Every structure is written in C-alpha cells, then in structure tokens.
Coordinates of C-alpha atoms and ligand atoms in Angstrom, one line a residue:
M10 CA 17.2 -3.9 5.8
K11 CA 14.8 -6.3 7.5
A12 CA 11.1 -5.9 6.7
L13 CA 7.9 -7.8 7.5
R14 CA 6.4 -8.7 4.1
M15 CA 3.2 -10.3 2.9
V16 CA 4.0 -13.3 0.7
R17 CA 0.5 -14.6 0.0
Y18 CA -3.1 -14.1 0.9
G19 CA -4.1 -16.2 4.0
D20 CA -3.9 -16.3 7.8
I21 CA -1.4 -14.3 9.7
E22 CA 1.0 -17.2 10.2
S23 CA 1.2 -18.2 6.6
S24 CA 1.0 -14.8 4.9
L25 CA 3.6 -12.9 6.8
E26 CA 7.4 -13.4 6.6
F27 CA 10.5 -11.4 7.6
Q28 CA 12.7 -10.7 4.6
F29 CA 15.8 -8.7 3.8
A30 CA 15.6 -6.0 1.1
D31 CA 17.6 -3.0 -0.2
V32 CA 16.7 0.4 1.1
A33 CA 15.2 2.3 -1.8
N34 CA 16.6 5.7 -2.9
P35 CA 13.8 8.3 -2.4
G36 CA 12.2 10.0 -5.4
A37 CA 12.5 13.8 -5.8
K38 CA 9.5 14.5 -3.5
E39 CA 10.1 11.6 -1.1
V40 CA 12.2 10.9 2.0
V41 CA 13.5 7.7 3.6
V42 CA 12.6 7.3 7.3
R43 CA 14.4 5.1 9.7
V44 CA 11.4 3.4 11.4
R45 CA 11.4 3.7 15.2
A46 CA 7.8 2.5 15.7
A47 CA 4.8 1.5 13.6
S48 CA 1.2 0.6 14.4
V49 CA -1.2 -2.1 13.2
N50 CA -4.7 -1.3 11.9
P51 CA -7.6 -3.5 11.1
V52 CA -7.1 -2.7 7.4
D53 CA -3.7 -4.6 7.6
N54 CA -5.5 -7.8 8.6
M55 CA -8.2 -7.2 5.9
V56 CA -5.5 -7.1 3.2
L57 CA -3.9 -10.3 4.5
R58 CA -7.3 -12.1 4.3
G59 CA -7.8 -10.8 0.8
D60 CA -10.9 -8.8 1.7
L61 CA -9.8 -5.9 -0.4
K62 CA -8.7 -7.8 -3.5
S63 CA -11.4 -6.3 -5.6
V64 CA -10.1 -2.8 -5.1
R65 CA -6.4 -3.5 -4.7
K66 CA -4.5 -6.6 -5.8
E67 CA -1.2 -7.2 -3.9
V68 CA 2.0 -7.9 -5.8
F69 CA 4.1 -10.3 -3.6
P70 CA 6.2 -9.8 -1.6
A71 CA 4.3 -6.7 -0.4
G72 CA 5.0 -4.3 2.4
V73 CA 2.7 -4.2 5.5
G74 CA 1.9 -1.4 7.8
R75 CA 0.7 2.2 7.2
D76 CA 1.6 4.2 10.3
V77 CA 5.2 5.2 11.1
S78 CA 7.2 7.4 13.5
G79 CA 10.9 7.7 13.0
E80 CA 13.7 10.0 11.7
I81 CA 14.6 11.0 8.2
V82 CA 17.8 9.5 6.8
T83 CA 17.6 10.6 3.2
V84 CA 15.7 13.4 1.4
G85 CA 14.8 13.7 -2.3
G86 CA 16.1 16.6 -4.4
E87 CA 12.8 18.6 -4.4
V88 CA 12.0 18.2 -0.6
S89 CA 12.5 21.6 1.1
D90 CA 10.4 21.2 4.2
Y91 CA 12.4 18.4 5.9
C92 CA 16.0 17.6 6.6
V93 CA 18.1 14.5 7.5
G94 CA 17.6 13.9 11.2
D95 CA 14.1 15.4 11.5
Q96 CA 11.8 13.4 13.7
V97 CA 8.6 12.8 11.8
F98 CA 5.4 10.7 11.7
A99 CA 3.0 9.7 8.9
R100 CA 0.2 7.6 7.5
V101 CA 2.0 6.6 4.4
G102 CA 0.2 6.6 1.0
E103 CA -1.1 3.3 -0.4
E104 CA 1.9 3.3 -2.8
H105 CA 4.3 3.2 0.1
V106 CA 2.6 0.7 2.4
G107 CA 5.3 -1.2 4.4
T108 CA 6.1 0.7 7.7
I109 CA 6.8 -2.6 9.6
A110 CA 10.4 -2.5 8.4
E111 CA 13.6 -0.9 9.4
F112 CA 13.3 1.8 6.7
I113 CA 10.4 3.2 4.7
T114 CA 10.0 5.6 1.8
V115 CA 7.4 8.3 2.5
D116 CA 6.0 11.0 0.2
A117 CA 7.0 14.3 1.9
S118 CA 3.4 15.6 1.6
H119 CA 2.2 12.8 3.9
L120 CA 4.7 13.7 6.7
A121 CA 4.4 15.9 9.8
P122 CA 6.8 16.7 12.5
K123 CA 6.5 14.3 15.4
P124 CA 5.0 16.0 18.5
V125 CA 8.0 16.7 20.7
N126 CA 6.3 15.5 23.9
L127 CA 5.6 12.0 22.5
S128 CA 7.8 8.9 22.2
H129 CA 8.0 7.3 18.7
E130 CA 5.7 4.5 20.0
E131 CA 3.1 7.1 21.1
A132 CA 3.4 9.0 17.8
A133 CA 3.0 5.9 15.7
A134 CA -0.4 5.4 17.4
I135 CA -1.8 8.5 15.9
P136 CA -1.8 9.0 12.1
L137 CA -4.4 6.6 10.6
V138 CA -6.9 6.9 13.5
A139 CA -6.5 10.7 13.9
L140 CA -6.8 11.4 10.1
T141 CA -9.8 9.0 9.9
S142 CA -11.6 10.7 12.8
Y143 CA -10.8 14.2 11.6
Q144 CA -11.9 13.5 8.0
S145 CA -15.1 11.7 9.2
L146 CA -16.2 14.0 12.1
I147 CA -14.9 17.4 11.1
E148 CA -14.6 17.4 7.3
V149 CA -17.6 15.3 6.3
A150 CA -20.0 15.4 9.3
R151 CA -19.1 19.1 10.0
L152 CA -19.2 18.5 13.8
K153 CA -19.4 21.7 15.7
S154 CA -19.5 22.9 19.3
G155 CA -22.8 21.9 21.0
D156 CA -23.5 19.0 18.6
R157 CA -24.5 15.7 20.1
V158 CA -22.5 12.9 18.6
L159 CA -22.8 9.1 19.0
I160 CA -19.4 7.4 18.5
H161 CA -19.6 3.6 18.4
A162 CA -16.8 1.4 20.0
G163 CA -15.3 4.1 22.1
S164 CA -12.5 1.7 23.3
G165 CA -11.2 0.9 19.9
G166 CA -8.2 2.5 18.1
I167 CA -10.6 4.9 16.3
G168 CA -13.1 5.4 19.1
S169 CA -10.6 6.3 21.7
M170 CA -9.2 9.1 19.5
A171 CA -12.6 10.2 18.1
I172 CA -14.0 10.8 21.5
Q173 CA -11.1 13.1 22.4
L174 CA -11.3 14.9 19.0
A175 CA -15.1 15.5 19.3
K176 CA -14.7 16.8 22.9
S177 CA -11.9 19.2 21.7
F178 CA -14.4 20.6 19.2
G179 CA -17.0 21.2 22.0
A180 CA -19.4 18.3 21.1
Y181 CA -21.5 16.3 23.6
V182 CA -20.3 12.7 23.2
V183 CA -22.2 9.5 23.7
T184 CA -20.3 6.3 23.2
T185 CA -20.7 2.5 23.4
T186 CA -18.3 -0.1 24.9
S187 CA -18.3 -3.3 27.0
T188 CA -18.5 -3.5 30.8
A189 CA -14.7 -3.8 31.4
N190 CA -14.0 -0.6 29.5
V191 CA -16.7 1.7 30.7
R192 CA -14.6 3.5 33.3
W193 CA -11.5 4.4 31.3
V194 CA -13.6 5.3 28.2
K195 CA -15.4 7.8 30.5
E196 CA -12.0 9.2 31.5
L197 CA -11.3 10.0 27.9
G198 CA -14.0 12.6 28.2
A199 CA -17.2 10.9 26.9
D200 CA -20.3 12.5 28.5
V201 CA -22.3 9.3 28.3
V202 CA -20.9 5.7 28.1
I203 CA -23.4 3.0 27.3
D204 CA -22.4 -0.6 28.2
Y205 CA -23.6 -2.5 25.2
K206 CA -23.4 -5.8 27.1
K207 CA -26.1 -4.5 29.6
E208 CA -28.1 -2.0 27.7
D209 CA -29.6 -1.4 24.2
Y210 CA -28.0 1.9 23.1
L211 CA -31.0 2.5 20.8
K212 CA -33.2 2.9 23.9
R213 CA -30.9 5.4 25.5
T214 CA -30.0 7.5 22.5
S215 CA -32.1 10.0 20.6
D216 CA -31.9 13.3 18.8
V217 CA -28.2 13.2 18.0
D218 CA -26.7 15.4 15.4
V219 CA -24.1 13.0 14.2
V220 CA -23.5 9.3 14.4
F221 CA -19.9 8.0 13.7
D222 CA -20.4 4.4 12.8
T223 CA -17.2 2.4 13.3
L224 CA -18.9 -1.0 13.3
G225 CA -20.9 -1.3 10.1
G226 CA -23.6 -3.9 9.5
E227 CA -26.9 -3.0 11.2
Y228 CA -25.2 -0.1 13.1
A229 CA -25.2 2.2 10.0
L230 CA -28.9 1.7 9.2
D231 CA -29.9 1.9 12.9
A232 CA -28.1 5.2 13.1
F233 CA -31.1 6.8 11.4
K234 CA -33.3 5.8 14.3
V235 CA -31.3 8.0 16.7
I236 CA -30.4 11.1 14.6
K237 CA -32.6 14.2 14.6
T238 CA -34.0 15.6 11.3
G239 CA -31.2 16.9 9.3
G240 CA -28.6 14.8 11.2
R241 CA -25.5 13.2 9.7
V242 CA -24.4 9.6 9.7
V243 CA -20.8 9.0 8.8
S244 CA -19.5 5.4 8.6
I245 CA -16.1 4.0 8.1
S246 CA -17.3 0.4 8.0
A247 CA -20.5 0.2 6.0
A248 CA -21.5 0.6 2.4
L249 CA -19.8 3.3 0.2
D250 CA -22.2 6.0 -0.9
P251 CA -22.4 7.2 -4.5
Q252 CA -20.8 10.6 -3.8
S253 CA -17.8 9.1 -2.0
A254 CA -17.5 6.5 -4.8
E255 CA -17.4 9.2 -7.4
E256 CA -14.9 11.3 -5.4
L257 CA -12.6 8.3 -5.2
G258 CA -12.7 8.0 -9.0
L259 CA -14.1 4.5 -9.1
G260 CA -15.3 3.1 -12.4
W261 CA -19.0 3.2 -13.4
F262 CA -19.6 -0.6 -13.0
I263 CA -18.3 -0.8 -9.4
R264 CA -20.2 2.5 -8.6
K265 CA -23.4 0.8 -9.9
I266 CA -22.8 -2.1 -7.5
L267 CA -22.0 0.2 -4.6
A268 CA -25.1 2.3 -5.3
L269 CA -27.2 -0.9 -4.9
K270 CA -25.5 -1.8 -1.7
S271 CA -26.0 1.7 -0.2
R272 CA -29.5 2.3 -1.4
K273 CA -31.3 1.6 1.9
L274 CA -28.9 4.0 3.7
I275 CA -29.4 6.7 1.1
K276 CA -33.2 6.2 1.4
A277 CA -33.0 6.4 5.2
A278 CA -31.0 9.6 5.0
K279 CA -33.5 11.2 2.6
A280 CA -36.4 10.3 5.0
K281 CA -34.6 12.2 7.8
S282 CA -33.6 15.1 5.4
G283 CA -30.1 14.1 6.5
L284 CA -26.8 12.8 5.2
Y285 CA -25.2 9.4 4.8
R286 CA -21.5 9.2 3.8
M287 CA -18.9 6.5 4.0
V288 CA -15.3 7.8 4.5
I289 CA -12.2 6.1 3.2
M290 CA -9.4 7.9 4.9
Q291 CA -6.6 9.6 2.9
A292 CA -3.0 10.3 3.9
N293 CA -2.6 14.0 4.5
G294 CA 0.5 15.6 6.0
K295 CA -1.1 19.0 6.4
Q296 CA -4.0 17.7 8.5
L297 CA -1.6 15.5 10.5
R298 CA 0.5 18.5 11.4
E299 CA -2.6 20.2 12.8
L300 CA -3.7 17.1 14.6
G301 CA -0.1 16.7 16.0
N302 CA -0.5 20.2 17.6
L303 CA -3.5 18.9 19.6
Y304 CA -1.3 16.1 21.0
Q305 CA 1.6 18.5 21.6
D306 CA -0.7 20.9 23.5
N307 CA -1.9 17.9 25.6
I308 CA -5.5 18.4 24.3
I309 CA -5.5 14.8 23.1
S310 CA -3.4 11.9 24.2
P311 CA -2.6 8.7 22.3
V312 CA -4.2 5.5 23.8
I313 CA -2.0 2.5 23.6
D314 CA -3.0 -1.0 24.5
K315 CA 0.1 -3.1 23.8
V316 CA 3.6 -2.5 22.4
Y317 CA 5.3 -5.5 20.7
P318 CA 9.0 -5.7 19.6
F319 CA 9.6 -5.9 15.9
E320 CA 10.4 -9.6 16.1
Q321 CA 6.9 -10.2 17.5
S322 CA 5.0 -8.3 14.8
K323 CA 2.9 -11.3 14.0
E324 CA 1.6 -11.5 17.6
A325 CA 0.6 -7.8 17.2
F326 CA -1.5 -8.7 14.1
S327 CA -3.1 -11.6 16.0
Y328 CA -3.9 -9.5 19.0
L329 CA -5.5 -6.8 16.9
A330 CA -7.5 -9.5 15.0
T331 CA -9.3 -10.4 18.3
G332 CA -11.3 -7.2 17.9
R333 CA -10.8 -6.5 21.6
A334 CA -7.9 -4.0 21.5
K335 CA -8.2 -1.1 23.9
G336 CA -6.7 1.7 21.9
K337 CA -3.8 1.1 19.6
V338 CA -1.4 -1.9 19.0
I339 CA 2.2 -0.7 18.4
I340 CA 5.3 -2.3 17.0
S341 CA 8.6 -0.9 18.4
L342 CA 11.8 -1.1 16.5
G343 CA 13.7 0.0 19.7
E344 CA 17.4 0.3 19.1
P345 CA 18.9 1.9 15.9
A346 CA 18.7 -0.4 12.9
I347 CA 21.8 -1.3 10.9
R348 CA 21.5 -0.2 7.3
Ligands
NAP408 N1 -12.9 3.6 6.2 C1 -11.7 3.9 6.7 O1 -10.9 4.7 6.1 C2 -11.3 3.3 8.0 C3 -10.2 3.8 8.7 C4 -9.9 3.2 9.9 C5 -10.7 2.2 10.4 N2 -11.7 1.7 9.7 C6 -12.5 0.6 10.2 O2 -13.1 1.0 11.5 C7 -13.3 -0.1 12.3 C8 -12.7 0.2 13.7 O3 -11.3 0.4 13.7 P1 -10.5 0.4 15.0 O4 -9.1 0.6 14.7 O5 -11.1 1.2 16.0 O6 -10.7 -1.2 15.4 P2 -10.3 -1.9 16.8 O7 -9.3 -1.1 17.5 O8 -9.9 -3.3 16.4 O9 -11.7 -2.0 17.6 C9 -11.7 -2.8 18.7 C10 -12.7 -2.3 19.7 O10 -14.0 -2.4 19.1 C11 -14.9 -2.5 20.2 N3 -16.2 -3.2 19.9 C12 -16.3 -4.4 19.2 N4 -17.6 -4.6 19.0 C13 -18.3 -3.6 19.6 C14 -19.7 -3.3 19.7 N5 -20.6 -4.2 19.2 N6 -20.0 -2.2 20.4 C15 -19.1 -1.4 20.8 N7 -17.8 -1.6 20.8 C16 -17.4 -2.7 20.1 C17 -14.1 -3.4 21.2 O11 -14.6 -3.0 22.5 P3 -15.1 -4.2 23.5 O12 -14.0 -5.1 23.7 O13 -15.5 -3.4 24.7 O14 -16.3 -4.8 22.8 C18 -12.6 -2.9 21.0 O15 -12.2 -2.0 22.0 C19 -12.6 -1.3 11.6 O16 -13.5 -2.1 11.0 C20 -11.7 -0.7 10.6 O17 -11.5 -1.5 9.5 C21 -12.0 2.2 8.5

C-alpha cells in the first residue's frame, strides 16, 4: 500500500515522502480500515517540526495523520462489535498514527460507526476536533445549559466544532475571529462574534463561566480577567497543569518543570476560586459514537475548508500551517485503493 511517511524532522517538503509498505495484520483487538479520507491537524505539523520530541521521539519512517474515515477490511479475532465492510471513523491512538495512507490499523475501542448522512470526507473532519472539544468543554469544564462560554478562534478546526457543541448543550457562546470570518462564524450559532482585528475582546467580555483557550500564550492568563468567580479556564494550547500531568502519568522531573511553567495560571485560578486545566485529547470510540449521533441528527455539521487529493497531501499540510484554515483540511483517497 501507498502511505505518506515522515522520514526526518524538518519542514513539510523535506520531512514527508510517499512510500510503499505492507498492510499489517490486525492484532486481536484491532481492525484494518481501508482509508477513504483523513484530515490534517496542527499536531501533525508540530510533530514534523520536532516540537514534541521531548514527549515522543519518532522512529523513522513514521506514519502521519490521526483522523480517518473508511471501511473495515480485516477484523482481529477478539473484535465482536465490528465486521468487514462496516463504515467507520476514528481518531486513532498514538500507537497507530498514520491515517494518510491507503490502509490503517485501528484499535477497535477507538472506532465508531460513521454517521450515515455524512460522506467519508465529512466524517474525517470530526474525530480529533470533536473529541477535543467534548473532553475540554463537557468533561473538564462541565459546561451546562445557561453557562456563558468564550471560545477563542471560532473559525478554526476546533473553534467551528466547539461553538456548535456548546450551543447544543444550551450555553451562551462568545467567540473571536477576524473580519472575513465574522458572518459565517455567526451562522454556526455563536451569540456574540468579536472581530479581533477591530476590537479588544477583553473590553467586550466579562463574567463568563468558561473560557476555552485554543490559542495559548497570553490568552490563557488573560482568561482570568474575564471569568466570574468560580469560573473555569480550559486550554488546549497553554501550559500543562499539575493535575493533568499526573493523570497522564508523566514522570516527576517533567512534572516539576511543568508545575513551574503553569504556576502563574494556577495562582490566577486560585485568586478567582476557579479552575485551570490543560487538556490533551485522548482517542475514545465510546465518546465518538455519542458525538457521531449529534452529526447524524443534524445538530452539528462538519465544517470543511479544503479537500485535497491524496497525491497532494503535502499541500494540505502547508495550507493548515498558514494558521488561517476556516474549519478542517481534508485529504481524500477517492477511488478504491489496490491492496
Ligand atoms: N491539547 C490538545 O489535545 C489539542 C487538540 C487539538 C488542537 N490543539 C491545538 O489547538 C489549536 C487550535 O487547533 P485548530 O485545529 O483549531 O487550528 P487551526 O484550524 O489551524 O486554527 C486556525 C484558525 O485560528 C484562527 N486564529 C488564529 N489566530 C487567532 C486569534 N488571535 N484570534 C482568533 N482566531 C485566531 C484563524 O482565524 P483568522 O484567520 O480569522 O485569524 C483560523 O481560522 C492548535 O494550536 C492545536 O495544536 C490541541
């Protein structure tokens, strides 16, 4: 099979190569999926650049891509929930990264049935952003009906999903984006859209229950200026807090360093009698199945900016790296692949 592989750390052009490899036999609790579509996420570019070397060293050649939609071609001996031919989607686990390929092995516990009303390209837009938004807003921030939530970067892959998810839970949504995106972001359901090119969001936002920080840097600390007493700040881009570091099972030395990096945020949270957490999303087929139902019932819709053919996967990485994507960037494998 043909697969896009990472062959070294570096820029997109020099680190990615198409290679041919054997299709692996699935383990007892795994399936092999014929990939119909995959999506690119900022983490894929971070891995290429070597930004995550300290937590995960790549062994080359390494697979790339974490989201997949396709059909099952082989099932492991202990898989009882899925059969050959089932249409499925997933955010694969870190041990199976490599969805930008004709076939991919997936742990059955990370799979969910593809929503029947969606194409594979639409389904591939969902797993990583939907699970991240769910785990951040619902599991950790405990967002509930009537809460006011500030979601940064409403036009991004995450933001465009998170707005719809928060609205489906009955929250009042404030979001930020640039001038060109204000109208369509409003159409996603946001109650207030702040054009960050024209206005300082800090002057227009106060007393929010939850801030979902997708930008990191000063945005995480500034979140404590706009939350009410007892509010919750959940980031996916700033410093890892001690509780999350412990839950991830990180060693004491790295936890010590992280505790130093997050100390201002923890102090700010204490001053507001609130919460600061940084979420690192986890693959989860059970949650994805529930989220898939929201798409199947047309409560949430995937937001796709561009679809690239498999052969132009590097262009997809380059486009996402501009930081200006409006929703998701998809790679389509179109016609059936030859095994
Ligand atoms: N911790 C985790 O598990 C986890 C999981 C998923 C993602 N993430 C991280 O979350 C971040 C967002 O991911 P993503 O997929 O949404 O990225 P993305 O799709 O590349 O985000 C692009 C969007 O960001 C917007 N944007 C950029 N600067 C902005 C600003 N100052 N204010 C408001 N909007 C701004 C852009 O809108 P304009 O063009 O209008 O500026 C664009 O639409 C990434 O850093 C990613 O690594 C972390």
